[in-house]
PDB file of C-alpha atoms in Angstrom:
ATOM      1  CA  UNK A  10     182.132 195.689 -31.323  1.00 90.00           C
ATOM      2  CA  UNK A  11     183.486 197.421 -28.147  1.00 93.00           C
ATOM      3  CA  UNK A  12     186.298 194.854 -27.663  1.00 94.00           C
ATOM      4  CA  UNK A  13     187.303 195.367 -31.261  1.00 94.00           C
ATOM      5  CA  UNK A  14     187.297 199.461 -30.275  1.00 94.00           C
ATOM      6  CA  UNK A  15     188.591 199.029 -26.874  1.00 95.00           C
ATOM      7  CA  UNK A  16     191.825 196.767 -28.596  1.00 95.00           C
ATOM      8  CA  UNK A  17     192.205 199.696 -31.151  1.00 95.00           C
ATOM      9  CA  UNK A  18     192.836 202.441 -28.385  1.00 95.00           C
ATOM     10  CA  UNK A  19     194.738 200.067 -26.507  1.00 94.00           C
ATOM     11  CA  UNK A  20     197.105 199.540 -29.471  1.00 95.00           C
ATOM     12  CA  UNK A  21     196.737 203.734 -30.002  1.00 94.00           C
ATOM     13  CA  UNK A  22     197.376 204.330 -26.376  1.00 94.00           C
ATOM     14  CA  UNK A  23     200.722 201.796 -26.315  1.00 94.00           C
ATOM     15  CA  UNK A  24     201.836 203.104 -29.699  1.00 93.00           C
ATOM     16  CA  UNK A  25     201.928 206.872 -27.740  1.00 92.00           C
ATOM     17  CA  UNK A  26     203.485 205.433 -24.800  1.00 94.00           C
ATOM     18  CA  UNK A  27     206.438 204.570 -27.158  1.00 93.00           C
ATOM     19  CA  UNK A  28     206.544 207.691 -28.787  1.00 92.00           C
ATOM     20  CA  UNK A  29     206.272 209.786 -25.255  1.00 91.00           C
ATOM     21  CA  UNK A  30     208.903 207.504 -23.271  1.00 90.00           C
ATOM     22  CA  UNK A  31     211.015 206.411 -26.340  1.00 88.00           C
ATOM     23  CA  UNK A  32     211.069 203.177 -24.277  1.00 89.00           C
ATOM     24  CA  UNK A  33     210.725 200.356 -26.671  1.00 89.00           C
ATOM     25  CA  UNK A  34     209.520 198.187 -23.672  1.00 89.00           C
ATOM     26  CA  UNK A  35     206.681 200.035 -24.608  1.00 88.00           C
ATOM     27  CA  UNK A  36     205.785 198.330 -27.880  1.00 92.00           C
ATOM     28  CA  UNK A  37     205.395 194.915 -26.699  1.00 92.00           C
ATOM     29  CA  UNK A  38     201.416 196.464 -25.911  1.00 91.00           C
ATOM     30  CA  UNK A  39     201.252 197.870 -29.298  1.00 93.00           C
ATOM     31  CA  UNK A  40     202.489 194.370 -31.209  1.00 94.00           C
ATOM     32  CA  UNK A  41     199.994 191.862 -28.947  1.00 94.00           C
ATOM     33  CA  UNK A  42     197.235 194.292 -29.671  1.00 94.00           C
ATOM     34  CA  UNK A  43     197.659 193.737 -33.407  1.00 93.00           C
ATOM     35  CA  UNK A  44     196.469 190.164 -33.456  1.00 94.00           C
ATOM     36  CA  UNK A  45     193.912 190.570 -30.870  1.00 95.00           C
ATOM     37  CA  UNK A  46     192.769 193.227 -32.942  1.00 94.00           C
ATOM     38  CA  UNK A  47     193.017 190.588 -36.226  1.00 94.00           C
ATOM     39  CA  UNK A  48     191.125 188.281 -33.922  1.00 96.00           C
ATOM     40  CA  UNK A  49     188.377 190.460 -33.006  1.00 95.00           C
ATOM     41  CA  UNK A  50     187.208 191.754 -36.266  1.00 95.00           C
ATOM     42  CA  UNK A  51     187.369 188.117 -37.400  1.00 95.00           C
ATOM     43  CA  UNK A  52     185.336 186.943 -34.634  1.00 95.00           C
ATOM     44  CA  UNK A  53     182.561 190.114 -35.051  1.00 95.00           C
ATOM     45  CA  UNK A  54     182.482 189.218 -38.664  1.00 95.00           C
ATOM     46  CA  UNK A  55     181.020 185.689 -37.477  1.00 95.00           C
ATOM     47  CA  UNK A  56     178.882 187.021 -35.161  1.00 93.00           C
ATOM     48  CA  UNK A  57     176.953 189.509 -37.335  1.00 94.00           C
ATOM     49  CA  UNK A  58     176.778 187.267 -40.395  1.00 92.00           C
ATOM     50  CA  UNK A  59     173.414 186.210 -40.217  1.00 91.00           C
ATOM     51  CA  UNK A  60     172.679 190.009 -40.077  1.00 91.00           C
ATOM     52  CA  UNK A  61     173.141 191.391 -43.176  1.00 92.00           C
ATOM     53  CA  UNK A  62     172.862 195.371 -42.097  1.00 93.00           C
ATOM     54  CA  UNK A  63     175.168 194.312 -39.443  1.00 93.00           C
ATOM     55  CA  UNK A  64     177.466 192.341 -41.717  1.00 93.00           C
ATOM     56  CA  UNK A  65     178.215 195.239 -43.953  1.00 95.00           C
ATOM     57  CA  UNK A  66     178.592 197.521 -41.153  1.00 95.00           C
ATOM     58  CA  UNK A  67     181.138 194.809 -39.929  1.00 95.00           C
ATOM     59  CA  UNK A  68     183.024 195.166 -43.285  1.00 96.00           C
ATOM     60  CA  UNK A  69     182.768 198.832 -42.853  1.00 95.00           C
ATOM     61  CA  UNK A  70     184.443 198.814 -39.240  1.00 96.00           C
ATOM     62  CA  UNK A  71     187.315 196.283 -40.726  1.00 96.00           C
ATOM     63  CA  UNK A  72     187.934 198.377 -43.773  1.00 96.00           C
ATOM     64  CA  UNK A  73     188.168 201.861 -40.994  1.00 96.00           C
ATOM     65  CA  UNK A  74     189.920 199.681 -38.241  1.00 96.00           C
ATOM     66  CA  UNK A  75     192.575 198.111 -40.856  1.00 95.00           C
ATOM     67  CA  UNK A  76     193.503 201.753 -42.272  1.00 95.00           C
ATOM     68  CA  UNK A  77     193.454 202.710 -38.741  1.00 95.00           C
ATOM     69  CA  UNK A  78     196.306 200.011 -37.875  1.00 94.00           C
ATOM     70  CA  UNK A  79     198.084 200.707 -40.891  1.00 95.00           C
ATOM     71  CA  UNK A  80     198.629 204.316 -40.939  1.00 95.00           C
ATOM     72  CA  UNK A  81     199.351 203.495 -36.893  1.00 94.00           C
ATOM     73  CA  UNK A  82     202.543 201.524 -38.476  1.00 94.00           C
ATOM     74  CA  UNK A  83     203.156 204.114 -40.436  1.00 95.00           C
ATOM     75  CA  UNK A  84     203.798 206.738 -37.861  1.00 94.00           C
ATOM     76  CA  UNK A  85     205.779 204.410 -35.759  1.00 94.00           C
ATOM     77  CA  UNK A  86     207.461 203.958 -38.810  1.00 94.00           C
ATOM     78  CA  UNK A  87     208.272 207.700 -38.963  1.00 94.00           C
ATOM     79  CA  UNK A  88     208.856 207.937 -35.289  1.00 94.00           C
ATOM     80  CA  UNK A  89     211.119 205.121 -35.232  1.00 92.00           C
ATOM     81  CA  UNK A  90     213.561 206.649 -38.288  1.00 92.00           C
ATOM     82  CA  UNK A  91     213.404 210.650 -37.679  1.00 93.00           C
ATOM     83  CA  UNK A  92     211.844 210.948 -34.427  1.00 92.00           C
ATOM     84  CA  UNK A  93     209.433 213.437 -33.102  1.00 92.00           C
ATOM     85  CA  UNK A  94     209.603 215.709 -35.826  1.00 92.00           C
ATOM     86  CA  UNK A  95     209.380 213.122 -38.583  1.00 92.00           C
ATOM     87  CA  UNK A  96     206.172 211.452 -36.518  1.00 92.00           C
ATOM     88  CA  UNK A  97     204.413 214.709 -36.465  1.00 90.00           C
ATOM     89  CA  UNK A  98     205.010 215.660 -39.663  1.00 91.00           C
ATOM     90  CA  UNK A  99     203.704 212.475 -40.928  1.00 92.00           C
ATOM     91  CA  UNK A 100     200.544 213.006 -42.944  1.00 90.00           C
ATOM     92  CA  UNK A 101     198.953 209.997 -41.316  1.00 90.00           C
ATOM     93  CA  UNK A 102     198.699 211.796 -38.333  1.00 89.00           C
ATOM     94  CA  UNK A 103     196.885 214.334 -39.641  1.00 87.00           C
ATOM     95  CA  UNK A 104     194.181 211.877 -40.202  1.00 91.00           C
ATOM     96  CA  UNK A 105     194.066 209.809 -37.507  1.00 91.00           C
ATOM     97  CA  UNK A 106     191.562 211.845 -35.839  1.00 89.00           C
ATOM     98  CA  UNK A 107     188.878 211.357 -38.679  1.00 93.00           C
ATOM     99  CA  UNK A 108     189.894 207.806 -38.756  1.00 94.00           C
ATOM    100  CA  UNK A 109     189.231 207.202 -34.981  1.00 93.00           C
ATOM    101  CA  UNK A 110     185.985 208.987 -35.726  1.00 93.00           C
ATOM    102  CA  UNK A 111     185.130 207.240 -38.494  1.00 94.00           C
ATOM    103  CA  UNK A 112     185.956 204.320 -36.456  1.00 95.00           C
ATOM    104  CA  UNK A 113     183.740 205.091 -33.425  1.00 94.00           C
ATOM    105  CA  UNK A 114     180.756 206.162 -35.869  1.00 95.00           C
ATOM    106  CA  UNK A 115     181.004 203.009 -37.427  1.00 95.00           C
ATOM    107  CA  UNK A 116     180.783 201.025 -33.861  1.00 95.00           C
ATOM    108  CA  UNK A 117     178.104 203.576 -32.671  1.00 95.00           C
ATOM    109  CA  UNK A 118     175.818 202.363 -35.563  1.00 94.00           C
ATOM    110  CA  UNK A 119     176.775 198.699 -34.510  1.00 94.00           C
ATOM    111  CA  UNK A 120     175.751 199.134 -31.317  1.00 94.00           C
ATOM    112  CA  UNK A 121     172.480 201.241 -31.658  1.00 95.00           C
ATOM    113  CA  UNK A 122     171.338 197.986 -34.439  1.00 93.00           C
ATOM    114  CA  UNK A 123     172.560 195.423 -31.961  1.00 92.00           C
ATOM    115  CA  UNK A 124     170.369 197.215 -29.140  1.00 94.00           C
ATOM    116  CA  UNK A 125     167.278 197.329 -31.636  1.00 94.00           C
ATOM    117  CA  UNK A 126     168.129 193.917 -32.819  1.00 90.00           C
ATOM    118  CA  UNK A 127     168.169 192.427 -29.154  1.00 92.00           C
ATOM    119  CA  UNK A 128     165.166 194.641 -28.573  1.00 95.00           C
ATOM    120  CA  UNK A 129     163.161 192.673 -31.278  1.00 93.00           C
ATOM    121  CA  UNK A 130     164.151 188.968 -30.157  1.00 92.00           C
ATOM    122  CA  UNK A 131     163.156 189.918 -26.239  1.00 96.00           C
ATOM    123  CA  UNK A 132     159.705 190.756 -27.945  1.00 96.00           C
ATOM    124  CA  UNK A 133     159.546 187.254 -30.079  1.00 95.00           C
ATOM    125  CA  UNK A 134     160.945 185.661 -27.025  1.00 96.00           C
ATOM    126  CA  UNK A 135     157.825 186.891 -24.981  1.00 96.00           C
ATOM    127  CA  UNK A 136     155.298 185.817 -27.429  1.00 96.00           C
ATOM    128  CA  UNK A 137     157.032 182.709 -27.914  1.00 96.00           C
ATOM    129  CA  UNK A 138     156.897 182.144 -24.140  1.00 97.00           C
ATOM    130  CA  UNK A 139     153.147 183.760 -24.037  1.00 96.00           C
ATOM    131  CA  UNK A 140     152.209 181.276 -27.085  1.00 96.00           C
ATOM    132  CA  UNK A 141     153.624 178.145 -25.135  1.00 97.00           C
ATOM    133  CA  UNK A 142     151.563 179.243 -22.052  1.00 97.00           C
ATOM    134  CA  UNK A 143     148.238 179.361 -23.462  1.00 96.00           C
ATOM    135  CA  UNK A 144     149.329 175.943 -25.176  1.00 97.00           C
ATOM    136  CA  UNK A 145     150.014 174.478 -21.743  1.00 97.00           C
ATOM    137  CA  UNK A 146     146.892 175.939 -20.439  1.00 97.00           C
ATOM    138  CA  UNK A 147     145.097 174.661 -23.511  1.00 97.00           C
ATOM    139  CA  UNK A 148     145.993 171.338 -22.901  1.00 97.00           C
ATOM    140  CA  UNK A 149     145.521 171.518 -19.150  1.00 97.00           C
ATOM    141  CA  UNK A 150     142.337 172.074 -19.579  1.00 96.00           C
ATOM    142  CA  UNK A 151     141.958 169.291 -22.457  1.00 96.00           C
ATOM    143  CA  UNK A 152     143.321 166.893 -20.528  1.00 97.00           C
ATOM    144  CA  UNK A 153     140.762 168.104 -17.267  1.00 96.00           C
ATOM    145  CA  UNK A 154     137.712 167.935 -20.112  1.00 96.00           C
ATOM    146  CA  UNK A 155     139.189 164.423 -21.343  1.00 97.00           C
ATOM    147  CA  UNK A 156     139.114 162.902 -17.937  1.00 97.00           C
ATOM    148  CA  UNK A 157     136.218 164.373 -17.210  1.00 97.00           C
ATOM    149  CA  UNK A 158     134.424 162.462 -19.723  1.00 97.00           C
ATOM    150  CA  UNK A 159     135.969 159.332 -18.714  1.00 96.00           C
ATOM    151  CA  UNK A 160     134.604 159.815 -15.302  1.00 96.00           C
ATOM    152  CA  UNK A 161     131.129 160.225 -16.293  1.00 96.00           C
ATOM    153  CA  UNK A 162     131.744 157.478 -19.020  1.00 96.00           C
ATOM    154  CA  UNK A 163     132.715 155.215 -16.017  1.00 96.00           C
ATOM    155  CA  UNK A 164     129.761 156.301 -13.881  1.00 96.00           C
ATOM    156  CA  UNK A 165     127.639 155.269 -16.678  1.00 96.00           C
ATOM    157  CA  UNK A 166     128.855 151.879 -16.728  1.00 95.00           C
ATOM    158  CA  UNK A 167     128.531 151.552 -13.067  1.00 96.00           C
ATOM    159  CA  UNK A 168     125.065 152.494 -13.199  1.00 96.00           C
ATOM    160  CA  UNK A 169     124.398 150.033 -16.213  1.00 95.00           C
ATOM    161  CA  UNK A 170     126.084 147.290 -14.608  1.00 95.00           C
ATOM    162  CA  UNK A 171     124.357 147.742 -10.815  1.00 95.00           C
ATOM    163  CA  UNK A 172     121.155 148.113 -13.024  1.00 94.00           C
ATOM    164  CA  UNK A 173     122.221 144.522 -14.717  1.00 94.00           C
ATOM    165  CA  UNK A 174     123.478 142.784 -11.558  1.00 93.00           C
ATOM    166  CA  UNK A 175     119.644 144.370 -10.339  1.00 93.00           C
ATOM    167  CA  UNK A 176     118.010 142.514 -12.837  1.00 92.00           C
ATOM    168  CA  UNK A 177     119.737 139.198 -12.429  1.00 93.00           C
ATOM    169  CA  UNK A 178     119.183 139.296  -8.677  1.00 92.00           C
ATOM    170  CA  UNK A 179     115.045 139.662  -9.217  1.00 92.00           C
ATOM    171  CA  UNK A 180     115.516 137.148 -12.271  1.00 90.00           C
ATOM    172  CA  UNK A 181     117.554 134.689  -9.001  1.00 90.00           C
ATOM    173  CA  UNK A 182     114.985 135.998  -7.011  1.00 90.00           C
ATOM    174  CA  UNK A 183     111.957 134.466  -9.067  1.00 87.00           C
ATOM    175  CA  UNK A 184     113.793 131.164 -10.173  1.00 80.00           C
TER     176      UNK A 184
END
């Protein structure tokens, strides 16, 4: 989520470059950004589809970030054929404030389920481990009881064979 945000202001901060300097050195940030950016939402797609809150979220940030790229185009677009003027004249500039917002409210939500999901699974991951404990300890104390009775099972014997080997020394004793 923030690398897919962080490669959309790094594409928006390369794109201004260009249109500051006029250098088109600067563009070569803006065009490798693109299919990092591609890359990104493809790989947070993945990531969140077992999730399905977080899966439609995910199409929700693609939807904002891929309108967000395009009308990007389109100003460099304008810049590129009229200029300054023609760039901020551009319509799409007038919205690419609500689109970075929409954009950042989108990854916000992301982040605050993420936190809650993670939350959640450090709480199952505790009773798990808790669980697994008092099954150890469980069968600690099985396996104490279990030898325990073979002890006394083999003192038992003892006795019942020193009592035999008793007997058959008195029955030696009077033959």
């Amino acid at each position: 989520i923030v690398v897919t945000v962080s490669t959309l202001r790094d594409a928006e901060a390369a794109q201004r470059a260009y249109v500051i300097t006029g250098l088109p050195a600067r563009l070569s940030d803006y065009y490798a950004a693109l299919p990092r950016l591609t890359e990104n939402l493809q790989q947070l797609a993945a990531l969140v589809v077992d999730t399905p809150d977080q899966r439609a979220a995910a199409q929700i940030l693609n939807a904002a970030v891929v309108t967000r790229a395009a009308n990007m185009d389109i100003l460099l677009d304008a810049f590129q054929r009229g200029g300054i003027e023609a760039f901020r004249g551009a319509p799409e500039l007038a919205t690419s404030l609500q689109e970075d917002q929409a954009v950042d409210a989108v990854a916000a939500t992301m982040l605050a389920r993420e936190d809650d999901l993670l939350g959640q699974r450090q709480k199952s991951t505790v009773r798990t481990a808790n669980r697994t404990t008092l099954l150890t300890l469980g069968a600690i104390a099985l396996s104490f009881a279990m030898m325990m009775l073979a002890l006394l099972l083999v003192l038992r014997e003892q006795k019942r064979r020193l009592a035999s080997e008793a007997k058959v020394r008195r029955a030696n004793q009077q033959l």
